[in-house]
JSON list of C-alpha atoms in Angstrom, two decimals:
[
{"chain": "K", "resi": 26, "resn": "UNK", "atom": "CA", "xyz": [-6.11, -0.75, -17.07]},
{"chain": "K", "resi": 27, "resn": "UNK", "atom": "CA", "xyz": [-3.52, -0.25, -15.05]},
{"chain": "K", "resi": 28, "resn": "UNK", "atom": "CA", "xyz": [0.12, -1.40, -15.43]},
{"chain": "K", "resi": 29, "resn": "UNK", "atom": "CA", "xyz": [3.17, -0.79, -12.99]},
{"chain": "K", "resi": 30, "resn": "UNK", "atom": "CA", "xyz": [6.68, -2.64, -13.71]},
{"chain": "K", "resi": 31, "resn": "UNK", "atom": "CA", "xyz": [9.37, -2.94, -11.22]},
{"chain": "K", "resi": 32, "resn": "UNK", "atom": "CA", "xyz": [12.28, -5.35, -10.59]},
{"chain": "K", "resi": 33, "resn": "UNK", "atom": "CA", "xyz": [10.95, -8.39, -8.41]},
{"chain": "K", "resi": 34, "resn": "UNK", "atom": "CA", "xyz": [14.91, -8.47, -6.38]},
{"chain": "K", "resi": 35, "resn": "UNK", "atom": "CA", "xyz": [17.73, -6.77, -6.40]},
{"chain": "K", "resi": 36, "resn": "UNK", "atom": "CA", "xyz": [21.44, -7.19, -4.21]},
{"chain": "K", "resi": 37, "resn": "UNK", "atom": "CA", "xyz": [23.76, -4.67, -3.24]},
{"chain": "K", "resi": 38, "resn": "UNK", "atom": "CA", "xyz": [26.37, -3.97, -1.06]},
{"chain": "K", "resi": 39, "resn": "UNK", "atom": "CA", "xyz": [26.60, -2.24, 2.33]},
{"chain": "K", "resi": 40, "resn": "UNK", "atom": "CA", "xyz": [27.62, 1.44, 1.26]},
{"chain": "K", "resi": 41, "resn": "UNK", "atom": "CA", "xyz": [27.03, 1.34, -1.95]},
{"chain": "K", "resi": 42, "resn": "UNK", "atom": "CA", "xyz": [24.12, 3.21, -4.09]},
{"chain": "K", "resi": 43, "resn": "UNK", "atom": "CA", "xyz": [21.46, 1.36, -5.58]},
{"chain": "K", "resi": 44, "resn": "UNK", "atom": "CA", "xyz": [18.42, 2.40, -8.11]},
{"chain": "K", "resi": 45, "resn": "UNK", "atom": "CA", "xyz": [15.68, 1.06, -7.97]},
{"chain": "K", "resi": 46, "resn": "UNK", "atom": "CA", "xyz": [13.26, 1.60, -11.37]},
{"chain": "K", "resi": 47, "resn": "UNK", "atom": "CA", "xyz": [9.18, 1.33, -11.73]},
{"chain": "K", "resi": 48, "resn": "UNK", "atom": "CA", "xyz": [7.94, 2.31, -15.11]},
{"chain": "K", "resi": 49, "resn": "UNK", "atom": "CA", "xyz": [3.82, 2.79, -15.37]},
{"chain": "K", "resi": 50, "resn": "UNK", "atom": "CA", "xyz": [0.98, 2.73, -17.79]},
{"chain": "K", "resi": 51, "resn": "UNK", "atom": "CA", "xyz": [-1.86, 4.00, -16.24]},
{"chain": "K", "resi": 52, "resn": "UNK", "atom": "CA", "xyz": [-4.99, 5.86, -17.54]},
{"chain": "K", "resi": 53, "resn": "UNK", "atom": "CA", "xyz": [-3.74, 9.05, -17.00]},
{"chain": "K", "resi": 54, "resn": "UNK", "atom": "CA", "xyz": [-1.27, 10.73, -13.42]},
{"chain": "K", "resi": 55, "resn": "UNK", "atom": "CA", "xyz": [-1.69, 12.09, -10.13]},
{"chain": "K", "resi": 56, "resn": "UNK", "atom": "CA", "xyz": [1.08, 11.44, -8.66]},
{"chain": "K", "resi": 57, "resn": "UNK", "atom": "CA", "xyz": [3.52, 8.81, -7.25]},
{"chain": "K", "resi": 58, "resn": "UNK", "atom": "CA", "xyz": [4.28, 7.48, -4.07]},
{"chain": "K", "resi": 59, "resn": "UNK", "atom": "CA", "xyz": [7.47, 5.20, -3.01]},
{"chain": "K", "resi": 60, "resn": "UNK", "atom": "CA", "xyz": [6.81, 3.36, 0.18]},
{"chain": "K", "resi": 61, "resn": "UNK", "atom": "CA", "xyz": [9.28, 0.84, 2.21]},
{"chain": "K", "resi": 62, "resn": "UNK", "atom": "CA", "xyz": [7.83, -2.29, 3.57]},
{"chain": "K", "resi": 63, "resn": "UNK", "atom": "CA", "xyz": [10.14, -4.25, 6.38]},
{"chain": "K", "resi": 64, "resn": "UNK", "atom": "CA", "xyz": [9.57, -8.21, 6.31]},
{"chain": "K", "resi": 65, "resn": "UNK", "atom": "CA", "xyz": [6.20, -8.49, 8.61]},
{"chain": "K", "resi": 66, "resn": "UNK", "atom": "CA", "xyz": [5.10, -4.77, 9.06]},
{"chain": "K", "resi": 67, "resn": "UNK", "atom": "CA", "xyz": [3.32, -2.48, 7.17]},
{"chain": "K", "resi": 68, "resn": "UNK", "atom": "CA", "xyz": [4.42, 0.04, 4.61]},
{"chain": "K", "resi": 69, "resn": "UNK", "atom": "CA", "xyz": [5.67, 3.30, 4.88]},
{"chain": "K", "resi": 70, "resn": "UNK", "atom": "CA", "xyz": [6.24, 6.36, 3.34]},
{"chain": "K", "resi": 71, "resn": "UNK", "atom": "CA", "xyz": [9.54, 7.42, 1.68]},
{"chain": "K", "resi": 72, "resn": "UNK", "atom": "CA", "xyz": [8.34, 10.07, -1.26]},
{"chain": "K", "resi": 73, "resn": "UNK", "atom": "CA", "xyz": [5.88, 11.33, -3.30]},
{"chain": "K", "resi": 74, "resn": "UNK", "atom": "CA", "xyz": [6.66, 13.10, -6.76]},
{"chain": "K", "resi": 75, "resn": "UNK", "atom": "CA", "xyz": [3.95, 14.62, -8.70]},
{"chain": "K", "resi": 76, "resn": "UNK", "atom": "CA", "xyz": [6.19, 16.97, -11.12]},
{"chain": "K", "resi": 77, "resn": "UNK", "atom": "CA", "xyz": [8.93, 15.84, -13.52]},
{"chain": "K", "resi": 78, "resn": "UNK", "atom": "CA", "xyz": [12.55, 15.95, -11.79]},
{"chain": "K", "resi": 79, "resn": "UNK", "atom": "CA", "xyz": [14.77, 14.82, -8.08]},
{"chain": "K", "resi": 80, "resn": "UNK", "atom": "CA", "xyz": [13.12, 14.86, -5.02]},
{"chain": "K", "resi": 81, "resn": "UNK", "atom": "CA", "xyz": [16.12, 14.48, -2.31]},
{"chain": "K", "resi": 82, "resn": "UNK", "atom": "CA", "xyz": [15.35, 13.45, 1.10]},
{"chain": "K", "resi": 83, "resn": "UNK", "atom": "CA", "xyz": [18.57, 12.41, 2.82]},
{"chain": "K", "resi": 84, "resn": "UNK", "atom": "CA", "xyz": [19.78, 9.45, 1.58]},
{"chain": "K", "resi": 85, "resn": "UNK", "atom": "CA", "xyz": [16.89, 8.87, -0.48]},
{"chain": "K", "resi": 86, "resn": "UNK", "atom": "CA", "xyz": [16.20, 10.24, -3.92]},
{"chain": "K", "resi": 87, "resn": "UNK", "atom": "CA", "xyz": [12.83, 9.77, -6.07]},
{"chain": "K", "resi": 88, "resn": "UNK", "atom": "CA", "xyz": [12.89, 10.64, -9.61]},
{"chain": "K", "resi": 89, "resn": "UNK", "atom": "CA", "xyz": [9.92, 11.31, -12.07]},
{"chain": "K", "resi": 90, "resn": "UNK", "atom": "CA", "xyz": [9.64, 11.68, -15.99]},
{"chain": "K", "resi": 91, "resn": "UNK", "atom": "CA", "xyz": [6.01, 11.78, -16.69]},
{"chain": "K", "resi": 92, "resn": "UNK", "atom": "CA", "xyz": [6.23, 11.52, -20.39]},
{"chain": "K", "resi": 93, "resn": "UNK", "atom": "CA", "xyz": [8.40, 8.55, -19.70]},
{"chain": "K", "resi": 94, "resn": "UNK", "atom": "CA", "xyz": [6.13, 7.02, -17.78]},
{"chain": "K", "resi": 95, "resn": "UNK", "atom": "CA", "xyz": [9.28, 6.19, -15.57]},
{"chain": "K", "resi": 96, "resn": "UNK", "atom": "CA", "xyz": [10.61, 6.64, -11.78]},
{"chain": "K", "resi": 97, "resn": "UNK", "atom": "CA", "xyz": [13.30, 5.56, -9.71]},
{"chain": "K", "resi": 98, "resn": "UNK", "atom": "CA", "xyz": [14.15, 5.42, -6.09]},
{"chain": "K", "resi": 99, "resn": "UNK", "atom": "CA", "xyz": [17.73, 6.30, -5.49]},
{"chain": "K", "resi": 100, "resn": "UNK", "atom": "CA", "xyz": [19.16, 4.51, -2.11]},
{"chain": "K", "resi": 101, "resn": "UNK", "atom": "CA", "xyz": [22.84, 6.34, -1.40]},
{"chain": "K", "resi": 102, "resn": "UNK", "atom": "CA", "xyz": [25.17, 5.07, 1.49]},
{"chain": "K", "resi": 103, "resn": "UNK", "atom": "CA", "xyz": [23.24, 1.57, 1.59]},
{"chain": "K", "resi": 104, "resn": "UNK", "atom": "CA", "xyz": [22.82, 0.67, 5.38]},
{"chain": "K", "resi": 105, "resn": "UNK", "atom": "CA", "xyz": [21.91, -3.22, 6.22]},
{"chain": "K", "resi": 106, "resn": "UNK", "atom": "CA", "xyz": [18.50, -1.60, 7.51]},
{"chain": "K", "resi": 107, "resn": "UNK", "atom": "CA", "xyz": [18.04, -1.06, 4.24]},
{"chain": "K", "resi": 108, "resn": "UNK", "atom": "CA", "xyz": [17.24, -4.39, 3.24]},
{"chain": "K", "resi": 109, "resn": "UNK", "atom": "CA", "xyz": [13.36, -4.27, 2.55]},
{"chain": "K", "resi": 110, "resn": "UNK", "atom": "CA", "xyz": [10.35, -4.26, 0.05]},
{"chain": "K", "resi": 111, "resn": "UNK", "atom": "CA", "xyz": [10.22, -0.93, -2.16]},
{"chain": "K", "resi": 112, "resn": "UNK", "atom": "CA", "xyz": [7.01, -0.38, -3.60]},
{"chain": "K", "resi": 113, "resn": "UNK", "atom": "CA", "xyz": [5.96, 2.09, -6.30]},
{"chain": "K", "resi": 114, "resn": "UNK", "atom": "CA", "xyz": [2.25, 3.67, -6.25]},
{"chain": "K", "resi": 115, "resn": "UNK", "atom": "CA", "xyz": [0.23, 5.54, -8.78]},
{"chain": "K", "resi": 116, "resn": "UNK", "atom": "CA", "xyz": [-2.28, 7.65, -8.01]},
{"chain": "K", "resi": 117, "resn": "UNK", "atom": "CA", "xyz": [-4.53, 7.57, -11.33]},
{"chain": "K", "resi": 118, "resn": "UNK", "atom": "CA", "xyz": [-6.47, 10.24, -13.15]},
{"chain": "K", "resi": 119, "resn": "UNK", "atom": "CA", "xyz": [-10.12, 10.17, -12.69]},
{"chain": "K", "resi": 120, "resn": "UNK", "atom": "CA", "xyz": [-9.83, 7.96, -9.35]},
{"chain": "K", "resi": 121, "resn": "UNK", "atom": "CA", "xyz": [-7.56, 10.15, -7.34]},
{"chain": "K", "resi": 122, "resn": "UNK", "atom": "CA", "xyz": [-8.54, 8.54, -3.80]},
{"chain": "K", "resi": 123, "resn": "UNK", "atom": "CA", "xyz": [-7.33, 5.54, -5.40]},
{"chain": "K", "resi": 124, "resn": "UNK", "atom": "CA", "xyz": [-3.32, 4.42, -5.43]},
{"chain": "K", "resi": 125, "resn": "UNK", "atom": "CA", "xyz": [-2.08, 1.17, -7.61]},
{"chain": "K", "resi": 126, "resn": "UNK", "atom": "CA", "xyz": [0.41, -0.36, -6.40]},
{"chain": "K", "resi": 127, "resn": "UNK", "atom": "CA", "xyz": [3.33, -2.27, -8.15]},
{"chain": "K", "resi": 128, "resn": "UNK", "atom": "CA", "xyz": [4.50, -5.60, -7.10]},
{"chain": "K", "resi": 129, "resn": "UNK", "atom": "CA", "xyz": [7.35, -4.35, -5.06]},
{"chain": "K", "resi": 130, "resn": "UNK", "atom": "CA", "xyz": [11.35, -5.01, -5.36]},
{"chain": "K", "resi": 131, "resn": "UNK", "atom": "CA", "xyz": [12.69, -7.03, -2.45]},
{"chain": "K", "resi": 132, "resn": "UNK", "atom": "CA", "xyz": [16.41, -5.03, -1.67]},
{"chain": "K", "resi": 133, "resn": "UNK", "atom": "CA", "xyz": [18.47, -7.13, 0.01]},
{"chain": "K", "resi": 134, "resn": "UNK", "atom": "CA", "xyz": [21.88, -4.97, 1.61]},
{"chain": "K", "resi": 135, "resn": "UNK", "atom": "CA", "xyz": [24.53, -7.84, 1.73]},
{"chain": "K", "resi": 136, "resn": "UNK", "atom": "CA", "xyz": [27.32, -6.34, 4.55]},
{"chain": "X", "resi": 21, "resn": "UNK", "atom": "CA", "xyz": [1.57, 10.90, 14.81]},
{"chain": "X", "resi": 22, "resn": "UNK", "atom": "CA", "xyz": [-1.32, 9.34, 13.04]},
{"chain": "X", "resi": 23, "resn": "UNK", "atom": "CA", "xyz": [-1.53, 5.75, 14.27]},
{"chain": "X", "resi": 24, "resn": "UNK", "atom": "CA", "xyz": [-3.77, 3.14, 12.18]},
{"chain": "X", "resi": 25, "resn": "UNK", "atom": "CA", "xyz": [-5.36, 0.07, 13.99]},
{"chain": "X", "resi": 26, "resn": "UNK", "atom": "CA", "xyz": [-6.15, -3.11, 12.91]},
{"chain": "X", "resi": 27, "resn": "UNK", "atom": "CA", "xyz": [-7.92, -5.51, 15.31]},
{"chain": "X", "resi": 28, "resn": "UNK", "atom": "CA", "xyz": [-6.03, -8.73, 14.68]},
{"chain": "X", "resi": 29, "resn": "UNK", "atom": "CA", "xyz": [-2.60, -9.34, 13.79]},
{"chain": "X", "resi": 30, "resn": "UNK", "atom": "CA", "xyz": [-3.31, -13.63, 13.12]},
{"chain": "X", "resi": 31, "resn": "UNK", "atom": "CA", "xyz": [-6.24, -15.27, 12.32]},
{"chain": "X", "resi": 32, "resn": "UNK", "atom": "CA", "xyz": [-6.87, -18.63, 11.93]},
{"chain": "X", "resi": 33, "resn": "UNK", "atom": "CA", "xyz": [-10.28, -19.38, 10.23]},
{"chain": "X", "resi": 34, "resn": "UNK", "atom": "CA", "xyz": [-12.06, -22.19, 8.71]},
{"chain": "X", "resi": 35, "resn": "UNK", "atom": "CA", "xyz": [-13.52, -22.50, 5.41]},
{"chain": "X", "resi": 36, "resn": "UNK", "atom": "CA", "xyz": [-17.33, -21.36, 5.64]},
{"chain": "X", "resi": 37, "resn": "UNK", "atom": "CA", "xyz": [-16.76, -19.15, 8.13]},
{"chain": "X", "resi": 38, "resn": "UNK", "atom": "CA", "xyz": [-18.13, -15.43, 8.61]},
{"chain": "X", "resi": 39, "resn": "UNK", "atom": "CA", "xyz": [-14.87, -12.96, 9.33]},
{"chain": "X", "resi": 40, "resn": "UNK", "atom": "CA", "xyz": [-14.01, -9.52, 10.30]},
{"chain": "X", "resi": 41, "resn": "UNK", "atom": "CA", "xyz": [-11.55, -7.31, 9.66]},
{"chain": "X", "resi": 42, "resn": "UNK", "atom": "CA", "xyz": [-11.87, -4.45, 12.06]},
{"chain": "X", "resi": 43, "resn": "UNK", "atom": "CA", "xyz": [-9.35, -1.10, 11.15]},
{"chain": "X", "resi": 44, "resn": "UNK", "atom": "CA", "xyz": [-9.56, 2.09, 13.27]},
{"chain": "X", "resi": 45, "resn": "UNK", "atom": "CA", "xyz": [-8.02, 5.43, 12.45]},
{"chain": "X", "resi": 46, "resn": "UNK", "atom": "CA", "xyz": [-7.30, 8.24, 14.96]},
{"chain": "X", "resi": 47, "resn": "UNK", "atom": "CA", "xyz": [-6.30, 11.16, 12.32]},
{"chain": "X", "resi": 48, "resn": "UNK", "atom": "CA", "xyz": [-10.13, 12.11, 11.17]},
{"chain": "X", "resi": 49, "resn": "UNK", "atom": "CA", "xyz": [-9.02, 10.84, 7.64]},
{"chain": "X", "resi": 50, "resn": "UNK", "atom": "CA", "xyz": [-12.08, 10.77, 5.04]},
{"chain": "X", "resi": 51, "resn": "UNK", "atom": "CA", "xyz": [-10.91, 8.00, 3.00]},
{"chain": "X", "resi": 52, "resn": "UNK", "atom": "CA", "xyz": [-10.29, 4.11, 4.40]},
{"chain": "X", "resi": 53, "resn": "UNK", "atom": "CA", "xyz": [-8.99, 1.59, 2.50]},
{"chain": "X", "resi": 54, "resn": "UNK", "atom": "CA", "xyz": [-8.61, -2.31, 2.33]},
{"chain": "X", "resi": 55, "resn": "UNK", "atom": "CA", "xyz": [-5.66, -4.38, 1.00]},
{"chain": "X", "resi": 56, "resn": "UNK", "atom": "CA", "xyz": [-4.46, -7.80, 0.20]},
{"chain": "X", "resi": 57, "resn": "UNK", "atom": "CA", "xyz": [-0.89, -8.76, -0.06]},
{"chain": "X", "resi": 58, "resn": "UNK", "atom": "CA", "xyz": [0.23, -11.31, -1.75]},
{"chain": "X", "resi": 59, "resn": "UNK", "atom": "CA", "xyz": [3.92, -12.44, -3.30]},
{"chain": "X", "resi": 60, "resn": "UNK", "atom": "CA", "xyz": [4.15, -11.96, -6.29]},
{"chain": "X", "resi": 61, "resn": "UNK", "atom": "CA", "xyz": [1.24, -9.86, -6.33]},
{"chain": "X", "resi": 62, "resn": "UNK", "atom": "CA", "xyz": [1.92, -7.02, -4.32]},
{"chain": "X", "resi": 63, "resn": "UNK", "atom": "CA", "xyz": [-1.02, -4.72, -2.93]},
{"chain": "X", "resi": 64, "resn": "UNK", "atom": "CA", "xyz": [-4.41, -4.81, -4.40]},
{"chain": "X", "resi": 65, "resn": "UNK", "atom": "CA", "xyz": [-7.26, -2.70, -3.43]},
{"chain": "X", "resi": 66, "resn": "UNK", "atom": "CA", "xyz": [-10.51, -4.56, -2.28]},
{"chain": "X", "resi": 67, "resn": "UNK", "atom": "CA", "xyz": [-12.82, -1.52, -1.27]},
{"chain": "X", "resi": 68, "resn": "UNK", "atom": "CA", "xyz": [-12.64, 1.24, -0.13]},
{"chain": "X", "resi": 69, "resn": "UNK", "atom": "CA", "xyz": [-14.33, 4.42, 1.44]},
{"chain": "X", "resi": 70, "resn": "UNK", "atom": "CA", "xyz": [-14.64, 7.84, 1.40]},
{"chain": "X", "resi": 71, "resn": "UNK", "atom": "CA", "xyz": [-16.63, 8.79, 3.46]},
{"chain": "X", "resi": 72, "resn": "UNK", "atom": "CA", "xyz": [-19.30, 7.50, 6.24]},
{"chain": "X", "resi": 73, "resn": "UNK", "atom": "CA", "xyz": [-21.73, 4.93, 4.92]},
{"chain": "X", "resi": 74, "resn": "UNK", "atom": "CA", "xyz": [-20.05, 5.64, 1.41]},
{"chain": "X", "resi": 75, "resn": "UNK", "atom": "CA", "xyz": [-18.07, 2.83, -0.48]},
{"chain": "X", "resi": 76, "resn": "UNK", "atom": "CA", "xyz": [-16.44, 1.85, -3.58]},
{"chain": "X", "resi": 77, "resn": "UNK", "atom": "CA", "xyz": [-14.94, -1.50, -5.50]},
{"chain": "X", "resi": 78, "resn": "UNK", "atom": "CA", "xyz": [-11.58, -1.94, -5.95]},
{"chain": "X", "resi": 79, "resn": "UNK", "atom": "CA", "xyz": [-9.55, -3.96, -8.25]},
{"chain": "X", "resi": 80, "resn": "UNK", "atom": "CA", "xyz": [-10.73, -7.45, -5.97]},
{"chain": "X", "resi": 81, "resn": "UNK", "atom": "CA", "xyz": [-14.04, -7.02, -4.41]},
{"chain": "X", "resi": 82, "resn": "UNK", "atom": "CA", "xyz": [-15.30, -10.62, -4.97]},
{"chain": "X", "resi": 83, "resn": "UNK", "atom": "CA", "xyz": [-15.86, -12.65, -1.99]},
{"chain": "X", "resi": 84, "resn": "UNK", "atom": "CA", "xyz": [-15.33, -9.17, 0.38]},
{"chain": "X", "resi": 85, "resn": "UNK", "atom": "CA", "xyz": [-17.76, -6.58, 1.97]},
{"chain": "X", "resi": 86, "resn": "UNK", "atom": "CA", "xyz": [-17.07, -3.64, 3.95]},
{"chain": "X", "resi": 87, "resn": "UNK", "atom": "CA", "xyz": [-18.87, -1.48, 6.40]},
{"chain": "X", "resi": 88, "resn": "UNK", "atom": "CA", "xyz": [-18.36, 2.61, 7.75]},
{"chain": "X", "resi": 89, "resn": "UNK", "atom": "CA", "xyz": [-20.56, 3.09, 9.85]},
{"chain": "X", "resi": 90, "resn": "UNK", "atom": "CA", "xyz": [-18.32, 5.83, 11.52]},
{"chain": "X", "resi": 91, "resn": "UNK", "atom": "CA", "xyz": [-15.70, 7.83, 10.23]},
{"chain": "X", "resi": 92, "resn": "UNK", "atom": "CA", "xyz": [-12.97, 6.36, 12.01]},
{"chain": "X", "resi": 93, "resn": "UNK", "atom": "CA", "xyz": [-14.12, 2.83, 11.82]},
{"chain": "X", "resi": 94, "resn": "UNK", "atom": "CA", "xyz": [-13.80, 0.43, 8.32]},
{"chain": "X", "resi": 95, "resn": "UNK", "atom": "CA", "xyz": [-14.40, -3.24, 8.49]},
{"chain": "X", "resi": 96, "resn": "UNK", "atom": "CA", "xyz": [-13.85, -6.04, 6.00]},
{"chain": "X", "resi": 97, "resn": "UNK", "atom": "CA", "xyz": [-16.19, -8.63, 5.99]},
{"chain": "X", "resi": 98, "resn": "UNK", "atom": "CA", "xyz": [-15.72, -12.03, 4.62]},
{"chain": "X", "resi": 99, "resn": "UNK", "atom": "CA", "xyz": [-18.94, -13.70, 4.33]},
{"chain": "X", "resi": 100, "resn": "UNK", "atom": "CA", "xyz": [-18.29, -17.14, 3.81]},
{"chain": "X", "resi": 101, "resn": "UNK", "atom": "CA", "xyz": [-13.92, -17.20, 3.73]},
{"chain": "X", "resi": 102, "resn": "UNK", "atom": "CA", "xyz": [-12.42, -19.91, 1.30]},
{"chain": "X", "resi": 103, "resn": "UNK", "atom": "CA", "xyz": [-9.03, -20.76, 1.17]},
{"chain": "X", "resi": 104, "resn": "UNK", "atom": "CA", "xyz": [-8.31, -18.73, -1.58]},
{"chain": "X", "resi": 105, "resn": "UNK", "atom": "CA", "xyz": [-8.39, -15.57, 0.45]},
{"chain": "X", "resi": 106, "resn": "UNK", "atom": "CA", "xyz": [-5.79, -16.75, 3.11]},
{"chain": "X", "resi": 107, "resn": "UNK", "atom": "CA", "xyz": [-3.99, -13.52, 3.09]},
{"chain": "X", "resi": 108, "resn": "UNK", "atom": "CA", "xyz": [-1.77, -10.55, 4.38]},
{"chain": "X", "resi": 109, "resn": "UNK", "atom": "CA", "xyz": [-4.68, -7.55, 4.60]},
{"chain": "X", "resi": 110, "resn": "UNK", "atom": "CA", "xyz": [-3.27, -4.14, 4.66]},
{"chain": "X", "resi": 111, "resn": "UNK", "atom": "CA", "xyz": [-5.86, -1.44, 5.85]},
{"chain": "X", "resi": 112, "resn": "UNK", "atom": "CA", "xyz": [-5.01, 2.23, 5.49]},
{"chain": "X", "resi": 113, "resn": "UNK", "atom": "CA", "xyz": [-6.51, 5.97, 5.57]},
{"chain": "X", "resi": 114, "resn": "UNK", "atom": "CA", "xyz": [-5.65, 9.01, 3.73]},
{"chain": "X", "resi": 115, "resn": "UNK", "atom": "CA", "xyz": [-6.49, 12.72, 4.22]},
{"chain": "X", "resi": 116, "resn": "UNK", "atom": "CA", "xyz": [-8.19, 13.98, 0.97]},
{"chain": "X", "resi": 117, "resn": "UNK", "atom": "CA", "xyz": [-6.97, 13.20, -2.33]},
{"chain": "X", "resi": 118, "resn": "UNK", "atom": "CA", "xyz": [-3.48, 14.22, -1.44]},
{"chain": "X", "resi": 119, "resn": "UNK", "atom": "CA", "xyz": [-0.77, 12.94, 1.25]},
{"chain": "X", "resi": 120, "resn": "UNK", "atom": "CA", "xyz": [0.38, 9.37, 1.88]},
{"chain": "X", "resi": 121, "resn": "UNK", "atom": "CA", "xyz": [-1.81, 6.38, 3.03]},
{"chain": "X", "resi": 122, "resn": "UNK", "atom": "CA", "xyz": [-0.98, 5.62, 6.59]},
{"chain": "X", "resi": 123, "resn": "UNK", "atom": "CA", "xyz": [-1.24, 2.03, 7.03]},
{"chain": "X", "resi": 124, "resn": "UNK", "atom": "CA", "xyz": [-1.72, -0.02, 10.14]},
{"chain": "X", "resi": 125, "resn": "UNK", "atom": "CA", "xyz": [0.21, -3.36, 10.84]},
{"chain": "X", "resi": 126, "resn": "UNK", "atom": "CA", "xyz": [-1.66, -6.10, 8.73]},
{"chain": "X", "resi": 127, "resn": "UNK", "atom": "CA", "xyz": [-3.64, -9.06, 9.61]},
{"chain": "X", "resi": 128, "resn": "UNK", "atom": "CA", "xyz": [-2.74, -12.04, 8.35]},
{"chain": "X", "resi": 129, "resn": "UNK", "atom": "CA", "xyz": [-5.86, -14.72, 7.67]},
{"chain": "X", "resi": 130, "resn": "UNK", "atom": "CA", "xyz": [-5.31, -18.32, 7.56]},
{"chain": "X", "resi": 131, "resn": "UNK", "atom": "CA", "xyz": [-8.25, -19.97, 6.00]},
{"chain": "X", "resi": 132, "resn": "UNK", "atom": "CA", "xyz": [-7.95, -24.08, 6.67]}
]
């Protein structure tokens, strides 16, 4: 089966950094995706990481250690817009068309 | 941009009741996919579909049907809704087995 682990809430302050973490156990990689969800609207994309090591993308940071099992989105210079739903995907082996999804961290950006 | 469509944003439903789910895509994506959200739960694949006519289970298929009867079309189907599936539902498409999903804005089902 598939298992993906990451912190249900987490606070932080406007300006600060924040790091958000999503371990897996899945039956084998393909990749995985970190998405941002605003209250009532759909998800959308920040980063995909498919090799070990920092993806940078402004003021967003994905890491991945596959024989961890282990990722984390890095959030720098937190904005109040910030304050969403982070989710963490896994794209399985033998199902590659197929993304799990983790239960999401609510990030709330207190000013 | 690619833009993804769902047909309803609310939907109030009662129990019994036939409904569908209607999710268009304008980007000539192969695969379609449907979604429920739920707190706590997070996202969890229903069906989805790779390619026209072509389908596949997900994690929660019970209770759920789809339909592709053109590539840019994918319904969900509830045959007979309960209140158990009062819902968020997510539908999305992706371009090959690589790249993002694109999702469209969600329909939320009441079931009374």
């Amino acid at each position: 089966g598939q298992n993906i682990d990451q912190p249900t809430e987490m606070t932080a302050t406007e300006g600060a950094i924040v790091q958000i973490n999503c371990t897996y156990q899945t039956s084998g990689f393909n990749g995985l995706f970190w998405y941002q969800q605003h209250a009532g609207e759909a998800p959308t994309f920040l980063s995909y990481n498919v090799l070990d090591g920092l993806e940078e993308k402004g003021r967003f940071s994905s890491f991945l250690s596959r024989s961890k099992g282990y990722s984390y989105l890095l959030l720098k210079e937190l904005q109040m817009k910030d304050s969403a739903s982070y989710l963490c995907a896994v794209i399985p082996s033998g199902s590659a068309r197929q993304l799990t999804f983790g239960s999401g961290t609510q990030l709330t950006v207190l000013p | 941009d690619v833009k993804v469509t769902q047909s309803s944003r609310y939907l109030v439903k009662r129990t019994g009741e036939k409904v569908f789910l209607e999710c268009v895509q304008d980007m000539d994506h192969e695969n379609m996919f449907w979604y429920r959200q739920d707190p706590g739960l997070g996202l969890r694949l229903i069906y989805f579909s790779y390619d026209v006519k072509m389908k596949e289970k997900g994690d929660i298929p019970e209770g759920y049907s789809v339909s592709r009867e053109k590539k840019e079309r994918f319904s969900l189907i509830l045959e007979s809704a309960s209140t158990n599936q009062t819902s968020m539902y997510l539908c999305a498409s992706r371009k090959g087995n690589t790249g993002e999903l694109f999702f469209g804005e969600g329909s939320r089902l009441t079931v009374l």
